CSV table of C-alpha atoms in Angstrom, one decimal:
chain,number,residue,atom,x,y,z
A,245,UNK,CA,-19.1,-2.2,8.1
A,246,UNK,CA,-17.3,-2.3,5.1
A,247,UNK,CA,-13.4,-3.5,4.2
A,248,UNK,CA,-11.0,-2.4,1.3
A,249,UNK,CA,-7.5,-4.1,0.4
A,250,UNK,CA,-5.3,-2.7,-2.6
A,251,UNK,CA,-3.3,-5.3,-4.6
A,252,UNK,CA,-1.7,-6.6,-8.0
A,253,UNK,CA,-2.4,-10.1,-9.7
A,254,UNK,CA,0.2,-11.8,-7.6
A,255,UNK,CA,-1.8,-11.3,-4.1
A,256,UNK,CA,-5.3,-12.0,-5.2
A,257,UNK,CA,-4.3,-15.4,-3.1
A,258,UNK,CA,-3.7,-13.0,0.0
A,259,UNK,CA,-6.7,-11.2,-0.4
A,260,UNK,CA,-9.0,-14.0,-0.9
A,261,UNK,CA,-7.7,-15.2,2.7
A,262,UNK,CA,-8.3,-12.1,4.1
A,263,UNK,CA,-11.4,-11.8,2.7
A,264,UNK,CA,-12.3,-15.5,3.9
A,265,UNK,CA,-11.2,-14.3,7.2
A,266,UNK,CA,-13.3,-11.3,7.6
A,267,UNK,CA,-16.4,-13.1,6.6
A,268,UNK,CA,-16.0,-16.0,9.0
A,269,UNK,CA,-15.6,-13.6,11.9
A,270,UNK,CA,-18.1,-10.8,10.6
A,271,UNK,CA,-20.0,-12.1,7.7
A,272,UNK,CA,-22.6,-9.1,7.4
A,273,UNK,CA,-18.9,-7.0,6.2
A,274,UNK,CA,-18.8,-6.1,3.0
A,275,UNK,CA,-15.3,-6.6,1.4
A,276,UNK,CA,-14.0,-4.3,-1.8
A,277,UNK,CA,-10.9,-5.1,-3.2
A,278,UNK,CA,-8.7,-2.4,-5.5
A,279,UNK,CA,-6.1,-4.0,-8.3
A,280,UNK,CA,-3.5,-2.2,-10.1
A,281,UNK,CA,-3.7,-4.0,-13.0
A,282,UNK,CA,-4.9,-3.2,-16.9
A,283,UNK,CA,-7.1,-5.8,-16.7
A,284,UNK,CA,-8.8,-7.9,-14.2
A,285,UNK,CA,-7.1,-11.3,-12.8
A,286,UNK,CA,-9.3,-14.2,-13.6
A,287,UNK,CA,-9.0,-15.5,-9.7
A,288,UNK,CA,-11.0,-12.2,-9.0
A,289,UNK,CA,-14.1,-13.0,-11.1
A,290,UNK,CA,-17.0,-14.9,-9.1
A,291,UNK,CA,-14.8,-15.0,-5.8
A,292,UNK,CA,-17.5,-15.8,-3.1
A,293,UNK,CA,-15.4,-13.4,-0.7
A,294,UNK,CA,-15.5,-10.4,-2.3
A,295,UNK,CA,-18.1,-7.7,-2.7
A,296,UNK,CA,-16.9,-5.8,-5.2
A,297,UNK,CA,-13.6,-5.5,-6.9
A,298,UNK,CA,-12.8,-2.5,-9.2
A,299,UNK,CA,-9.2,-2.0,-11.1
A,300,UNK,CA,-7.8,1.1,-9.8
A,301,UNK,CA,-7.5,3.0,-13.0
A,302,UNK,CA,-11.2,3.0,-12.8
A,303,UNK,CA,-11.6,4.8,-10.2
A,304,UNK,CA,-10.9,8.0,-12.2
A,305,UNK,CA,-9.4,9.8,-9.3
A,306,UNK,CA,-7.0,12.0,-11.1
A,307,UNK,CA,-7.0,13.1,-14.8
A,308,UNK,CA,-4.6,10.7,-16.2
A,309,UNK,CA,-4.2,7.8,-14.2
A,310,UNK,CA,-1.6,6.2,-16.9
A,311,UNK,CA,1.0,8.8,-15.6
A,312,UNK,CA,-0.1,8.2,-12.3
A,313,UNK,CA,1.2,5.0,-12.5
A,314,UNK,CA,4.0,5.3,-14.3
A,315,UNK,CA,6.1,7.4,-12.1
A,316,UNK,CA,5.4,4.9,-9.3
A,317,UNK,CA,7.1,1.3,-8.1
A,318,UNK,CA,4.8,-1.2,-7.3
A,319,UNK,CA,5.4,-0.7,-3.5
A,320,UNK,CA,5.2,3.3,-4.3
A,321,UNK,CA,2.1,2.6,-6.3
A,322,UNK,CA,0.2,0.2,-3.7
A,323,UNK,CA,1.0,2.9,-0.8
A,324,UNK,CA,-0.7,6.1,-3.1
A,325,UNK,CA,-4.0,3.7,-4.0
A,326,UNK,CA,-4.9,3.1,-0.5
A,327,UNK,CA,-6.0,6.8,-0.3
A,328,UNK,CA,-7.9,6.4,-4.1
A,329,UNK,CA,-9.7,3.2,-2.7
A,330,UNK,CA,-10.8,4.4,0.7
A,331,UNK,CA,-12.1,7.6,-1.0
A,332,UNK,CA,-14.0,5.1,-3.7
A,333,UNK,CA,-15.4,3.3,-1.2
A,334,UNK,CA,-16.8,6.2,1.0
A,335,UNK,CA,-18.5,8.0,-2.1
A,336,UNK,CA,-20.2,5.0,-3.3
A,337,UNK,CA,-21.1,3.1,-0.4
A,338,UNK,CA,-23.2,5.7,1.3
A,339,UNK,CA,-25.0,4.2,3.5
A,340,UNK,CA,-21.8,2.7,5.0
A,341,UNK,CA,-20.8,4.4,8.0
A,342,UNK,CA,-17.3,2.4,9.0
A,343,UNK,CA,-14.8,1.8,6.3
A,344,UNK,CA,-11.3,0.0,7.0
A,345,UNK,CA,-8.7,-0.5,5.2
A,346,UNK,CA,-6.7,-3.2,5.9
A,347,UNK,CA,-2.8,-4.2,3.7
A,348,UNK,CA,-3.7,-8.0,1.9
A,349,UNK,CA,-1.2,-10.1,4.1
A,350,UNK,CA,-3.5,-9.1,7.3
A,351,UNK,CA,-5.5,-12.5,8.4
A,352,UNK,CA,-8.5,-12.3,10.9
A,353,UNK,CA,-8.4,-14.0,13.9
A,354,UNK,CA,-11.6,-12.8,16.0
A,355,UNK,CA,-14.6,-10.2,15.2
A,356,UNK,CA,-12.9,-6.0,15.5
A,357,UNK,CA,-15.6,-5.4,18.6
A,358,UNK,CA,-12.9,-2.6,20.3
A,359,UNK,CA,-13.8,-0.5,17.1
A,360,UNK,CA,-17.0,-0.3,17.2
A,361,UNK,CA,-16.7,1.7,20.6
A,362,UNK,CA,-13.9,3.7,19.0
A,363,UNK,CA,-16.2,5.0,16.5
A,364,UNK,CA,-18.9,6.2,18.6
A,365,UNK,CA,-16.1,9.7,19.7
A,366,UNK,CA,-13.1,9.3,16.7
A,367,UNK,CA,-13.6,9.7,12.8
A,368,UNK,CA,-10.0,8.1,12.8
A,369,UNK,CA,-8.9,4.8,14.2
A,370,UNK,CA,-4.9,4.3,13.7
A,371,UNK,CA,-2.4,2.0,15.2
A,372,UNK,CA,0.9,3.0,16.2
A,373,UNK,CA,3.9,0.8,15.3
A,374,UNK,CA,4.6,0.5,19.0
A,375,UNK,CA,1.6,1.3,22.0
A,376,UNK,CA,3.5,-0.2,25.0
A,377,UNK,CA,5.7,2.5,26.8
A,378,UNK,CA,7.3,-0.6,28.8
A,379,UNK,CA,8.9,-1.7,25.2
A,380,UNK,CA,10.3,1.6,24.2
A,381,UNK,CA,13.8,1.5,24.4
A,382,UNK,CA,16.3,4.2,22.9
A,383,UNK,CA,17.2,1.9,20.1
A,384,UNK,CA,13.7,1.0,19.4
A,385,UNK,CA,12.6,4.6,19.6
A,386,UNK,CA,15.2,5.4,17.2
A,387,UNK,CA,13.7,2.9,14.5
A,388,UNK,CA,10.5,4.7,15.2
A,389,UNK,CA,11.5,7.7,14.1
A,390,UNK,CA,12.6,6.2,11.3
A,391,UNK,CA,10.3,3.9,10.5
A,392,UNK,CA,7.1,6.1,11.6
A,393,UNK,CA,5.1,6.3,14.4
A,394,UNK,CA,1.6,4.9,12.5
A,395,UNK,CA,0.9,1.9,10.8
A,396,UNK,CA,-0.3,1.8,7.2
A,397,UNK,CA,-1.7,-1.4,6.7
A,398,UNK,CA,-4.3,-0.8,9.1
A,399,UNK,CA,-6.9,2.7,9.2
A,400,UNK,CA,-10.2,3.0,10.2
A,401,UNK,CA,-12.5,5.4,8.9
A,402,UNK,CA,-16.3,6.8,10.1
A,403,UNK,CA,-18.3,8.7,7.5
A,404,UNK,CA,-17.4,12.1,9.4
A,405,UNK,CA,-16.9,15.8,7.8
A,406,UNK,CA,-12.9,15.5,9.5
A,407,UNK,CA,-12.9,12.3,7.0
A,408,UNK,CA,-14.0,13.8,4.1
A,409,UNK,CA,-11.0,16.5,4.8
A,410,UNK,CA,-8.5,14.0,5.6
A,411,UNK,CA,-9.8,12.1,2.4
A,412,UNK,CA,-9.0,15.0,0.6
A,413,UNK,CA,-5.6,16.0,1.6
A,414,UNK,CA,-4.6,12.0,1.5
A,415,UNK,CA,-5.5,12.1,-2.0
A,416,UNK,CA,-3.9,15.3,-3.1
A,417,UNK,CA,-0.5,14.0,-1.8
A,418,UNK,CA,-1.2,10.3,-2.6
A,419,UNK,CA,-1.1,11.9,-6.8
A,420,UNK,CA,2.9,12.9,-6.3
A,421,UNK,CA,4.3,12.1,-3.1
A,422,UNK,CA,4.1,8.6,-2.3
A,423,UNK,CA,7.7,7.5,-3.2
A,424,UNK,CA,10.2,6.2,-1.6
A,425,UNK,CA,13.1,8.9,-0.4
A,426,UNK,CA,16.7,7.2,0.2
A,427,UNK,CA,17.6,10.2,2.2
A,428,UNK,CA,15.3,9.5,5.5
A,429,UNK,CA,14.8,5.2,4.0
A,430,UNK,CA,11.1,5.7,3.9
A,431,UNK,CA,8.6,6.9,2.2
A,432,UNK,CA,7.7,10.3,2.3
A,433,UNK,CA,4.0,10.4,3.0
A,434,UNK,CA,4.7,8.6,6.0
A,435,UNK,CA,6.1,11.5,8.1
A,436,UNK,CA,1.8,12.8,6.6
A,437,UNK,CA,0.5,10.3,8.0
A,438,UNK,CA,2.9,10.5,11.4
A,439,UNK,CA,1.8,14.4,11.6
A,440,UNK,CA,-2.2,13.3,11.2
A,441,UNK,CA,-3.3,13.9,14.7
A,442,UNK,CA,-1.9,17.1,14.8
A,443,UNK,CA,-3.6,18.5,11.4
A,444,UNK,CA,-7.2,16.8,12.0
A,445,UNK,CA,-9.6,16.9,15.3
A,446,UNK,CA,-10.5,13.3,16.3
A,447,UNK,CA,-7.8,11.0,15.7
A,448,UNK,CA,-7.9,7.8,17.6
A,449,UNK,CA,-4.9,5.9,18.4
A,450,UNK,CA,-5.7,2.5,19.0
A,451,UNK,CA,-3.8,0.7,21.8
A,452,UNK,CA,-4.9,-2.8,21.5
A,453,UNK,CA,-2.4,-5.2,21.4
A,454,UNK,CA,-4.7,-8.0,19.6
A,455,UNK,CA,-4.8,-5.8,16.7
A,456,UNK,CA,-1.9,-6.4,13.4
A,457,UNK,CA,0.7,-8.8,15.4
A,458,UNK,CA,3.4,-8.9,12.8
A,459,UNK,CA,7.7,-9.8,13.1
A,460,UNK,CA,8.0,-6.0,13.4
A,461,UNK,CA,6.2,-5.9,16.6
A,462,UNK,CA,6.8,-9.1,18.3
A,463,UNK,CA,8.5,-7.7,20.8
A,464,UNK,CA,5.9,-6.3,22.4
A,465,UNK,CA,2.8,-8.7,21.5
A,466,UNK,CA,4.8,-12.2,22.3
A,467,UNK,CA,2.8,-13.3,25.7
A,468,UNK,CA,0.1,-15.2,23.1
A,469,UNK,CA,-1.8,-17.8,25.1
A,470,UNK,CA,-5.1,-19.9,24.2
A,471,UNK,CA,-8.0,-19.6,25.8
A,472,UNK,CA,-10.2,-21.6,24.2
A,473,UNK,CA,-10.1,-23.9,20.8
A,474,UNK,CA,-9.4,-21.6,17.7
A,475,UNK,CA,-9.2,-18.3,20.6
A,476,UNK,CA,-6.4,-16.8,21.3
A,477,UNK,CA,-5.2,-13.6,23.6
A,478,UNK,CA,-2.3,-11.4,23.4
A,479,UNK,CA,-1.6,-10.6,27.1
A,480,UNK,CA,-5.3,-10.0,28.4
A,481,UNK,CA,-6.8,-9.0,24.8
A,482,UNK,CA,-8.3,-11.1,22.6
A,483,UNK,CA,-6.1,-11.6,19.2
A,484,UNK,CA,-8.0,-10.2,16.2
A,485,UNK,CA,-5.5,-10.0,13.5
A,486,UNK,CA,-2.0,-10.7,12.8
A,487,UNK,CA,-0.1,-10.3,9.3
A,488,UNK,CA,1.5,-13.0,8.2
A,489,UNK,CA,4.6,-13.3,6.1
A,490,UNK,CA,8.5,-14.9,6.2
A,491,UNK,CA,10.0,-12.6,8.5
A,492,UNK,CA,7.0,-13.3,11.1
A,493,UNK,CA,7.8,-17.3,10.9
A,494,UNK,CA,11.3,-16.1,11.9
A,495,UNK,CA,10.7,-13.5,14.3
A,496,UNK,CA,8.5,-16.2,16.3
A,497,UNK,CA,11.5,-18.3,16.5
A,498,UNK,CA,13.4,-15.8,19.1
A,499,UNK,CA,10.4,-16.3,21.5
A,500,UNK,CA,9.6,-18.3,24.1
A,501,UNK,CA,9.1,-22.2,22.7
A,502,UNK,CA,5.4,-22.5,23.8
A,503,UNK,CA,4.8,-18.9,22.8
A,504,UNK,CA,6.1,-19.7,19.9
A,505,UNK,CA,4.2,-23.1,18.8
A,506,UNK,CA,0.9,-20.9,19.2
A,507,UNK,CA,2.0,-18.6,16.5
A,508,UNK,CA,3.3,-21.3,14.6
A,509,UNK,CA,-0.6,-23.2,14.4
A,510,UNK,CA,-1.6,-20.2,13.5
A,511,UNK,CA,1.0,-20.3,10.7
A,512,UNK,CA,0.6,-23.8,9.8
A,513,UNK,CA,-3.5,-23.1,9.9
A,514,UNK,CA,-2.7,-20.4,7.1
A,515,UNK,CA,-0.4,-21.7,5.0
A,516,UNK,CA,-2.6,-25.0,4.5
A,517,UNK,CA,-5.7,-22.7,3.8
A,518,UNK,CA,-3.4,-20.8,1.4
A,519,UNK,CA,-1.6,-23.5,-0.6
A,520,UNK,CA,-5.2,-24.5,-1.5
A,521,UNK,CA,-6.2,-21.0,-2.3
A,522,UNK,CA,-3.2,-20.8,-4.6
A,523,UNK,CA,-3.1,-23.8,-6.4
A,524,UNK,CA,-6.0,-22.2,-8.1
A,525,UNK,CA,-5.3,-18.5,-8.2
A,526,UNK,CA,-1.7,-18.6,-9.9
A,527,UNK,CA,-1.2,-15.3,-11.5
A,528,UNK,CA,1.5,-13.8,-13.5
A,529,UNK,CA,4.1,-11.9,-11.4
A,530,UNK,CA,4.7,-9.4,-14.1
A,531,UNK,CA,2.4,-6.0,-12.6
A,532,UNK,CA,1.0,-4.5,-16.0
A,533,UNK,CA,2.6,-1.3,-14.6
A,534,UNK,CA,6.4,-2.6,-14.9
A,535,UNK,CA,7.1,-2.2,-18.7
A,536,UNK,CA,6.4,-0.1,-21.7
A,537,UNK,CA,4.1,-1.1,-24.4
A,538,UNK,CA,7.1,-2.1,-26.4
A,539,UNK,CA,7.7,-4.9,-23.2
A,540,UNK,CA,10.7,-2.8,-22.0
A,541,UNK,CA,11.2,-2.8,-18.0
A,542,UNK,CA,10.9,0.7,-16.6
A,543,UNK,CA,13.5,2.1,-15.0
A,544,UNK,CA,13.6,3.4,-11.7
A,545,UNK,CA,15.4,6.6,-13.0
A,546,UNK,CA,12.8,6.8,-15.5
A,547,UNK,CA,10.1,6.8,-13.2
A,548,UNK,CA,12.1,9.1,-10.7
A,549,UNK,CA,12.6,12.2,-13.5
A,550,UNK,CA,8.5,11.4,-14.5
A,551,UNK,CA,7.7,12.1,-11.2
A,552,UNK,CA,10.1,14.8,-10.7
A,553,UNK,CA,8.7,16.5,-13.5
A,554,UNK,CA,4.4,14.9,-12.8
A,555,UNK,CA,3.1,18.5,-13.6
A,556,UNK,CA,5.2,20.3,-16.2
A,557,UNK,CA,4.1,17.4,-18.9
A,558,UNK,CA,0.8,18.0,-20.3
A,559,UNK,CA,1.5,17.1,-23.8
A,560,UNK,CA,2.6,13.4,-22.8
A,561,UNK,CA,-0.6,11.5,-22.6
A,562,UNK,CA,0.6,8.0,-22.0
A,563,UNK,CA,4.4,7.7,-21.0
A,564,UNK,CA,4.1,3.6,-21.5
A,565,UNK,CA,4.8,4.3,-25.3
A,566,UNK,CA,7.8,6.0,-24.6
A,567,UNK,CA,11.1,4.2,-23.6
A,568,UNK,CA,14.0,4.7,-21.5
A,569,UNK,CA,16.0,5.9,-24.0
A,570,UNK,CA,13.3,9.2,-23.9
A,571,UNK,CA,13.9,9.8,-20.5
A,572,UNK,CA,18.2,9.3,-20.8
A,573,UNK,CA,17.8,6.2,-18.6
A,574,UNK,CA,19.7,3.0,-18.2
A,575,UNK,CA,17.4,0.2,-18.8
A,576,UNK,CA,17.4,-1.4,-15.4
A,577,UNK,CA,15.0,-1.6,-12.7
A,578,UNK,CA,15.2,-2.5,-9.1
A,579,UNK,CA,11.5,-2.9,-8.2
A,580,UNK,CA,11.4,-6.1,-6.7
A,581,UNK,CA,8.1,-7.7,-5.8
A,582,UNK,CA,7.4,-7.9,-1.9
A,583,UNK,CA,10.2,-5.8,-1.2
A,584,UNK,CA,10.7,-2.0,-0.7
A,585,UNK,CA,13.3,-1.1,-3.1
A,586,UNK,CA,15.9,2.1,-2.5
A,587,UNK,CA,14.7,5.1,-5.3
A,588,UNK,CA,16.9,6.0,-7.9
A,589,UNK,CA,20.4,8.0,-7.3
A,590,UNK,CA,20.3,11.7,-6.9
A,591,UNK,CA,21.6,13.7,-9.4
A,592,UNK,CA,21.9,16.8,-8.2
A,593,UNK,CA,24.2,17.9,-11.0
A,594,UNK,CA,23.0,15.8,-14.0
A,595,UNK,CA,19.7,17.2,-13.4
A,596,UNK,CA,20.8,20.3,-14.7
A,597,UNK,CA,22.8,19.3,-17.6
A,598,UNK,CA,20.9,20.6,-20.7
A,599,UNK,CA,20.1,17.1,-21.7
A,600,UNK,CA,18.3,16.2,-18.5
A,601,UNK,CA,16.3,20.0,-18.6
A,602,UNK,CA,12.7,19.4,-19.2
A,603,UNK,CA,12.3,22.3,-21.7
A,604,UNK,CA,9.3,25.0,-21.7
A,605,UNK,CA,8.3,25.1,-25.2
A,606,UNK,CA,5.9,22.9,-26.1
A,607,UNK,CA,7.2,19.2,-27.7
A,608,UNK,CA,5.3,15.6,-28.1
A,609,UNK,CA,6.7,12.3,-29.1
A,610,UNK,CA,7.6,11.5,-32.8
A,611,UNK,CA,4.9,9.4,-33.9
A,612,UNK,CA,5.8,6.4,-36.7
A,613,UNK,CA,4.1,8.9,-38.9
A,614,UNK,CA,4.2,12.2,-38.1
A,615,UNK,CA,2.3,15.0,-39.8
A,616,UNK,CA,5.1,17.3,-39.2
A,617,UNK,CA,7.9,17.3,-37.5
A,618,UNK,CA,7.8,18.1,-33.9
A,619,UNK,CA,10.3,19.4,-31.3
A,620,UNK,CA,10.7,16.7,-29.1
A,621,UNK,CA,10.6,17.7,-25.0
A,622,UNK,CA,14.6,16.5,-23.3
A,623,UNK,CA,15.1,15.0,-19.8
């Protein structure tokens, strides 16, 4: 059984407490963590907890991973590299036959035994935002639809030919379409990953309530009770995992009191394990990804016409030593860490102002000292 987590400098705390987690409740897991970084966070060297951890340009999983990144957020970015560290993990651990991936903030409660049945039929183990019919309102459903049916920060995978083709069609999208659309306020590979059971044989839903409690599914995984010191049950199923973050300390605080004060030990167990963790592990909050070699912030337009334009730019090697200015963007960006962030403004009509044209002929950055002049490509 082997576990992957995708995060910048700023989480390595979070992932060294999940990581703790998994090998106090399953200690013969093996635990690979992914970082978009440039170069490794010291807090990552000689952890105890992790197996293995590899910087996600590494994994070479498309052709230029500098504009991979570069016409991503951070949120954008840490969506597409689940699909590039899954597929690391399941060509070089072999002899692994389970692989889940699971988002940093996820903390393990009790050993995942349901999953281990799962993957005796199902190549694919997913949870859906919401599994209890009783808690489906209209207004709730609504938010599904919105939202998505599937949940991200948890998929589990068995070494399976269907895997390998989901594998393969996650990471062909996960290259260009894992932003974030204003138009439908999501992102738009997770209507993909809504659509999965339909486009692959063998796709498990798993309807276990024990399994990622977080504040966005409270409503339905409240009745908590303990059954036994440092066990705890979510209706009649054992509590395996919960996500914790700000909006769950709130969302706890609409409950039941007693309901409540179980979540919150849980909590307060955490955040005392964590302030220790982090007193050590304090990492910049600047992702290498944010800024141009020259220091200045990216844009969110910038990215936004890079993206728009991924394929048709051959000749642009490494976008970081361009600028805003290049791409006709203000210099501001709205990529805020921890939160989703809306994408850049349409512009349905600038786009196709002569200026904003990405042109056919061929043209490359003017260098400080260029051979000969060169025709330089507009956006």
């Amino acid at each position: 059984m082997i576990f992957g987590t995708v995060i910048h400098a700023e989480h390595t705390a979070k992932a060294i407490m999940m990581a703790k987690s998994i090998k106090k409740h399953m200690p013969i897991g093996k635990v690979i963590i992914g970082v978009m970084e440039e170069t490794m966070p010291n807090a990552a060297f000689g952890c105890p907890y992790f197996d293995e951890v590899v910087l996600m340009k590494d994994t070479d999983a498309y052709s230029n991973m500098k504009k991979f990144f570069f016409q991503y957020t951070l949120q954008e970015a840490q969506r597409a590299c689940k699909a590039l560290l899954v597929n690391y993990i399941y060509k070089k651990y072999t002899n692994e036959i389970a692989i889940h991936y699971l988002d940093a903030d996820t903390w393990v409660i009790s050993p995942f035994e349901e999953l281990a049945d799962g993957f005796n039929q199902h190549p694919i183990t997913l949870i859906g935002k919401v599994i209890d019919p009783e808690f489906l309102d209209l207004d709730w459903l609504t938010d599904v639809r919105k939202n998505g049916i599937y949940d991200s920060s948890f998929m589990s995978f068995k070494r399976h030919a269907v895997t390998e083709s989901f594998l393969k069609c996650w990471l062909k999208l996960s290259e260009n379409n894992c932003y974030y659309d204003r138009a439908i306020h999501n992102f738009i590979d997770q209507g993909w990953l809504d659509q999965s059971h339909t486009l692959f044989d063998g796709v498990f839903s798993l309807r276990d309530a024990g399994y990622q409690v977080s504040h966005s599914n409270l409503m339905e995984r409240w009745d908590i009770s303990k059954t036994a010191p440092y066990t705890y049950s979510i209706g009649n199923r054992p509590l395996r995992s919960i996500r914790i973050s700000n909006d769950f300390e709130l969302a706890i605080s609409w409950i039941e009191h007693e309901k409540g004060q179980l979540y919150g030990e849980l909590i307060e167990e955490y955040r005392n394990e964590w302030i220790e963790i982090e007193r050590y592990t304090a990492a910049s909050s600047t992702w290498s990804y944010s800024h141009f070699t020259s220091g200045e912030m990216i844009a969110d337009q910038t990215r936004g016409k890079f993206r728009m334009h991924y394929y048709d730019n051959s000749e642009v090697e490494n976008p970081f030593l361009l600028s805003n200015g290049y791409f006709h963007s203000e210099a501001f960006s709205t990529d805020v860490m921890d939160q989703p962030t809306p994408y850049y403004a349409d512009e349905p009509d600038r786009i196709k102002h002569r200026n904003f044209t990405v042109k056919k002929r061929r043209a490359r950055r003017k260098l400080r000292k260029p051979i000969r002049k060169k025709r330089r490509r507009s956006y």
